[in-house]
Each structure stands twice: as C-alpha cells, then as structure tokens.
Coordinates of C-alpha atoms in Angstrom, one line a residue:
Chain E
X1 CA -18.1 -46.9 -64.1
X2 CA -17.7 -49.5 -67.3
X3 CA -14.8 -48.1 -69.9
X4 CA -16.8 -47.9 -72.7
X5 CA -18.5 -45.4 -70.2
X6 CA -15.8 -43.5 -69.7
X7 CA -15.5 -42.8 -72.6
X8 CA -18.0 -41.5 -73.5
X9 CA -17.7 -39.1 -71.0
X10 CA -14.4 -37.7 -71.7
X11 CA -14.7 -38.4 -75.8
X12 CA -11.6 -40.8 -75.7
X13 CA -10.2 -43.0 -79.3
X14 CA -9.6 -46.3 -79.2
X15 CA -7.2 -47.7 -80.8
X16 CA -7.8 -51.4 -79.3
X17 CA -9.4 -54.4 -77.5
X18 CA -13.4 -53.6 -77.7
X19 CA -14.0 -56.2 -76.7
X20 CA -13.1 -55.3 -73.1
X21 CA -14.9 -51.9 -73.2
X22 CA -17.3 -53.7 -71.3
X23 CA -15.3 -53.9 -68.2
X24 CA -15.9 -52.1 -64.8
X25 CA -12.8 -49.6 -63.2
X26 CA -11.9 -49.7 -59.7
X27 CA -10.1 -46.1 -60.9
X28 CA -6.9 -45.0 -62.6
X29 CA -3.0 -45.4 -62.1
X30 CA -0.8 -43.2 -63.9
X31 CA 3.1 -43.8 -64.0
X32 CA 6.1 -44.3 -67.3
X33 CA 8.0 -46.3 -64.8
X34 CA 6.8 -50.3 -65.6
X35 CA 8.4 -51.5 -62.2
X36 CA 6.2 -49.0 -60.3
X37 CA 3.3 -50.3 -61.9
X38 CA 3.6 -53.7 -61.3
X39 CA 4.6 -52.9 -58.1
X40 CA 1.5 -50.4 -57.1
X41 CA -1.5 -50.1 -59.5
X42 CA -4.5 -52.4 -58.5
X43 CA -6.6 -54.5 -60.6
X44 CA -9.7 -52.6 -63.0
X45 CA -7.9 -49.6 -63.0
X46 CA -6.9 -47.6 -65.9
X47 CA -3.5 -46.6 -66.1
X48 CA -2.1 -43.3 -67.6
X49 CA 1.2 -43.6 -69.5
X50 CA 3.2 -42.8 -71.6
X51 CA 4.7 -45.5 -72.8
X52 CA 3.3 -47.1 -76.5
X53 CA 5.0 -50.7 -76.4
X54 CA 3.5 -53.5 -76.4
X55 CA 5.3 -54.0 -72.7
X56 CA 3.0 -51.7 -71.8
X57 CA 0.2 -54.5 -72.4
X58 CA 2.0 -57.5 -70.8
X59 CA 1.2 -55.3 -67.7
X60 CA -2.0 -54.5 -67.7
X61 CA -1.9 -57.8 -68.2
X62 CA 0.0 -59.4 -65.7
X63 CA -2.4 -56.7 -63.3
X64 CA -6.0 -57.4 -65.3
X65 CA -6.4 -53.6 -65.7
X66 CA -9.2 -52.1 -67.1
X67 CA -8.2 -50.2 -70.4
X68 CA -4.7 -48.0 -70.5
X69 CA -5.5 -44.7 -71.3
X70 CA -1.8 -43.2 -74.2
X71 CA -1.9 -39.3 -73.6
X72 CA -0.9 -36.5 -75.6
X73 CA -1.6 -37.6 -79.0
X74 CA 0.7 -41.0 -78.8
X75 CA -0.8 -43.9 -80.4
X76 CA 0.1 -47.8 -79.0
X77 CA 3.0 -49.5 -82.3
X78 CA 1.3 -52.3 -83.6
X79 CA 1.7 -54.8 -82.0
X80 CA 0.4 -53.5 -78.1
X81 CA -2.6 -52.8 -80.5
X82 CA -2.9 -57.3 -81.4
X83 CA -1.9 -57.3 -77.9
X84 CA -4.6 -55.1 -76.0
X85 CA -7.2 -57.6 -79.7
X86 CA -5.9 -60.7 -77.6
X87 CA -6.3 -59.5 -74.1
X88 CA -9.3 -57.9 -74.9
X89 CA -7.9 -54.8 -73.4
X90 CA -8.3 -51.6 -74.6
X91 CA -6.6 -48.9 -75.0
X92 CA -7.3 -45.7 -75.1
X93 CA -6.0 -42.4 -76.6
X94 CA -6.6 -38.8 -75.2
X95 CA -5.4 -35.3 -76.1
X96 CA -5.0 -34.1 -73.4
X97 CA -1.1 -34.7 -71.5
X98 CA -1.6 -36.9 -68.2
X99 CA -2.7 -34.6 -65.4
X100 CA -5.3 -33.2 -67.1
X101 CA -7.3 -36.5 -68.4
X102 CA -6.6 -37.9 -64.7
X103 CA -7.6 -35.0 -63.4
X104 CA -11.1 -35.4 -65.0
X105 CA -11.4 -38.7 -63.8
X106 CA -10.9 -38.5 -60.6
X107 CA -13.4 -35.5 -60.6
X108 CA -15.8 -38.4 -62.8
X109 CA -15.3 -40.9 -59.2
X110 CA -15.4 -38.6 -56.9
X111 CA -18.6 -36.9 -57.8
Chain L
X1 CA 4.8 -80.0 -60.3
X2 CA 7.5 -78.1 -63.1
X3 CA 7.7 -76.0 -65.3
X4 CA 10.5 -74.9 -67.4
X5 CA 11.0 -71.4 -69.8
X6 CA 13.2 -70.1 -71.6
X7 CA 14.6 -65.6 -71.7
X8 CA 16.7 -64.4 -73.9
X9 CA 18.3 -61.1 -73.2
X10 CA 17.5 -58.5 -75.0
X11 CA 13.5 -60.1 -76.2
X12 CA 11.4 -57.2 -74.5
X13 CA 9.0 -58.7 -77.1
X14 CA 8.9 -61.6 -74.5
X15 CA 8.9 -60.5 -71.5
X16 CA 6.4 -61.9 -69.2
X17 CA 5.5 -64.4 -71.2
X18 CA 6.5 -66.7 -67.8
X19 CA 4.7 -65.0 -66.0
X20 CA 2.0 -65.0 -67.5
X21 CA 1.7 -68.9 -67.9
X22 CA 2.2 -69.3 -64.2
X23 CA -0.6 -66.9 -63.4
X24 CA -2.8 -69.2 -65.6
X25 CA -1.7 -72.8 -63.8
X26 CA -1.6 -70.5 -60.8
X27 CA -5.2 -69.4 -60.9
X28 CA -6.5 -73.2 -62.1
X29 CA -4.9 -74.8 -58.6
X30 CA -7.2 -71.2 -56.9
X31 CA -4.6 -70.3 -55.1
X32 CA -5.9 -67.5 -53.5
X33 CA -5.6 -64.0 -55.9
X34 CA -3.0 -62.3 -53.1
X35 CA -0.7 -64.7 -53.5
X36 CA -1.0 -64.9 -57.8
X37 CA -0.5 -61.7 -57.6
X38 CA 2.7 -61.0 -55.6
X39 CA 4.0 -64.3 -57.3
X40 CA 4.1 -63.1 -61.3
X41 CA 5.3 -59.3 -60.3
X42 CA 8.0 -61.1 -58.5
X43 CA 8.4 -62.9 -61.4
X44 CA 8.3 -60.4 -64.0
X45 CA 10.8 -58.6 -62.4
X46 CA 12.7 -61.3 -62.8
X47 CA 12.5 -61.6 -66.1
X48 CA 12.5 -58.4 -66.9
X49 CA 16.2 -58.4 -65.6
X50 CA 17.6 -61.0 -67.5
X51 CA 15.6 -60.0 -70.4
X52 CA 17.7 -55.8 -69.4
X53 CA 20.7 -57.5 -68.2
X54 CA 22.0 -60.7 -68.7
X55 CA 22.8 -63.0 -72.1
X56 CA 20.1 -65.5 -71.9
X57 CA 18.4 -67.5 -68.3
X58 CA 15.9 -70.1 -68.0
X59 CA 13.0 -69.9 -65.1
X60 CA 12.3 -72.6 -63.4
X61 CA 9.1 -73.3 -61.4
X62 CA 8.4 -76.0 -58.7
X63 CA 4.7 -76.1 -57.7
X64 CA 4.3 -78.4 -54.3
X65 CA 0.8 -78.5 -52.5
X66 CA 2.0 -75.5 -50.2
X67 CA 4.2 -73.3 -52.1
X68 CA 5.5 -72.3 -55.4
X69 CA 9.6 -72.4 -55.7
X70 CA 11.2 -70.2 -58.8
X71 CA 14.3 -70.2 -59.4
X72 CA 16.2 -67.8 -62.6
X73 CA 19.2 -67.8 -63.7
X74 CA 20.9 -66.0 -65.7
X75 CA 24.7 -66.1 -68.2
X76 CA 25.1 -62.1 -67.8
X77 CA 27.7 -59.9 -65.8
X78 CA 27.1 -60.8 -63.1
X79 CA 25.9 -57.8 -59.8
X80 CA 29.1 -56.2 -58.3
X81 CA 27.5 -55.5 -55.7
X82 CA 24.6 -56.6 -54.5
X83 CA 23.2 -53.9 -51.8
X84 CA 23.9 -51.1 -54.0
X85 CA 21.7 -53.8 -57.0
X86 CA 18.9 -54.0 -53.4
X87 CA 18.6 -50.4 -52.8
X88 CA 15.8 -48.6 -54.5
X89 CA 16.1 -46.2 -57.2
X90 CA 19.6 -48.1 -58.6
X91 CA 19.7 -48.7 -62.0
X92 CA 22.5 -50.2 -64.2
X93 CA 20.1 -50.0 -67.1
X94 CA 20.9 -48.7 -70.6
X95 CA 19.6 -45.6 -71.4
X96 CA 17.1 -47.7 -74.2
X97 CA 16.2 -50.0 -71.0
X98 CA 15.0 -46.8 -69.5
X99 CA 12.8 -45.3 -71.8
X100 CA 11.5 -47.6 -72.6
X101 CA 10.0 -47.1 -67.9
X102 CA 12.2 -49.9 -67.4
X103 CA 15.7 -49.6 -65.2
X104 CA 13.7 -47.4 -62.5
X105 CA 15.7 -49.1 -59.8
X106 CA 13.0 -51.5 -58.3
X107 CA 13.5 -55.2 -59.9
X108 CA 14.8 -56.7 -56.6
X109 CA 13.3 -54.7 -54.8
X110 CA 9.8 -55.4 -55.8
X111 CA 10.3 -58.8 -55.9
X112 CA 12.4 -59.3 -52.5
X113 CA 9.1 -56.9 -50.9
X114 CA 6.5 -60.0 -53.3
X115 CA 7.8 -63.2 -51.7
X116 CA 8.0 -64.4 -48.4
X117 CA 11.9 -65.9 -48.6
X118 CA 14.5 -65.1 -51.5
X119 CA 17.8 -66.3 -52.1
X120 CA 20.9 -63.9 -54.6
X121 CA 23.9 -65.2 -56.0
X122 CA 25.6 -64.0 -58.4
X123 CA 29.4 -63.8 -59.6
X124 CA 30.2 -60.9 -61.8
X125 CA 31.4 -62.6 -64.7
X126 CA 29.7 -65.4 -64.8
X127 CA 26.3 -64.8 -64.7
X128 CA 23.2 -64.4 -61.1
X129 CA 20.5 -66.9 -59.7
X130 CA 17.1 -65.3 -58.0
X131 CA 15.6 -68.2 -56.5
X132 CA 12.3 -66.6 -55.1
X133 CA 9.8 -68.1 -53.0
X134 CA 6.4 -67.8 -52.1
X135 CA 3.7 -70.1 -49.2
X136 CA -0.2 -70.5 -50.4
X137 CA -1.1 -70.6 -46.6

C-alpha cells in the first residue's frame, strides 16, 4: 500500500511532504519515545506518534520511514513541516487517538 | 576517509546532522544497508546524549576498507556510574528533554546493541568519550 492510498482509505490530513505520497508502506510502528523508534522501527513503516517537533523528521529520515501520522488532531511545528518537505516524507494527521488509528491501519494490512 | 562534526549542547535542532551525513557517505560507498542502519542508530544516540547532557562535543569519524570507527567526545558532566547508565530504562535527562520523547534510558544500551565494539571513558566534571566500531563484513 502507498501513502496516498492510506490517506484516501482513512481520510487523513496531509500537512506536508507531498512529494513522498507515493512511498510504499511496509507496516506501522506506534511510539512516542524517540530512542524506541530509532532502535526498533523498520524501514518504510508509518510512525504513529503525538510528538510534533522536528527531531521526529530527523528520525523518520534516518530510518527511511514512509510517513509520520500525528494523532488526536495534533499539528506539526513549522520547522517540522519544512523538514518533511525537504525529506519528502509526508506528515499526516488524524483526529483519532493512537490506539484507534493503529487498529484501523492494522486491519488494512491484514484484510 | 575522515569526517569531523561539532555538536552544541542543548541544540536539538541540529541533532541528527552528523548521522545523516555519515549515512550518505556509507550509502555512496555501497556499504551493506543493515550495517548502515546499525551505525546510524548508534551515532544518533551518541549525538543526542551530547545534546541532552553535555555543553559541547565533537564527532570524529574514520572510515577505512573494512570498518568505521566513530569517536564522540564531549565536555560535560561525565557519568558517575557507568553500570547504571548502561542499564536500559535508566535516565538522568531533564523533564523537558523527556517530554520531547528523549531520555527513555535507551541511548547507551542502543549504542551497545548496534556496534561491534564500544568503549566508554568518562570523568565526572570533565566529560565523556564514546568510541564505536562497526565492521563492514
């Protein structure tokens, strides 16, 4: 599944990084601890988090993640959006909390 | 090949820059992707340790045919108890640093896990040196 397909399926908001919308997604990872994501997330996963600062993009880029999904209507900081555009890694948004959006994505990947 | 980067304590904005540059160089050298990932994880953690705990630091990278050696040296408070610092989950990071999602006590354990060899030298009140080595095969 590609990032834009996930956006369409789940009605996600696209904040930035539009050039990366055709990235292929391998699965997802949910965590708000940056070291945890650094150590354990896998390439091409979508990262579900409530962290909005720009270190999120440093990690997304270093780990070659497919996209970042901010939960509960959170919005990325301006410099986070800029990094997302530079790295072509989209930042997406949802009104749902992490548990619910993770559940929906898990279902999409296992249907 | 040698690369050097400076790190400023407290400068979270540029945290990850040395890791990103090293990643690019290793990709150009066609190093195995799995090894690049390990190096990047370890270096990023070492960078964040300097940013979160020290006043300033330097990253010295040396790449030769069969290995990469990275020395991260900082001027900072040093580590009073290395065994405790190596323990997963133990952290002395400030509350504001923890709120950013850092300071989970996984930094040094992540470095150890992702390097072939790691050395740590520290002096309380002076600073800390972390040396990391990864072989390419």
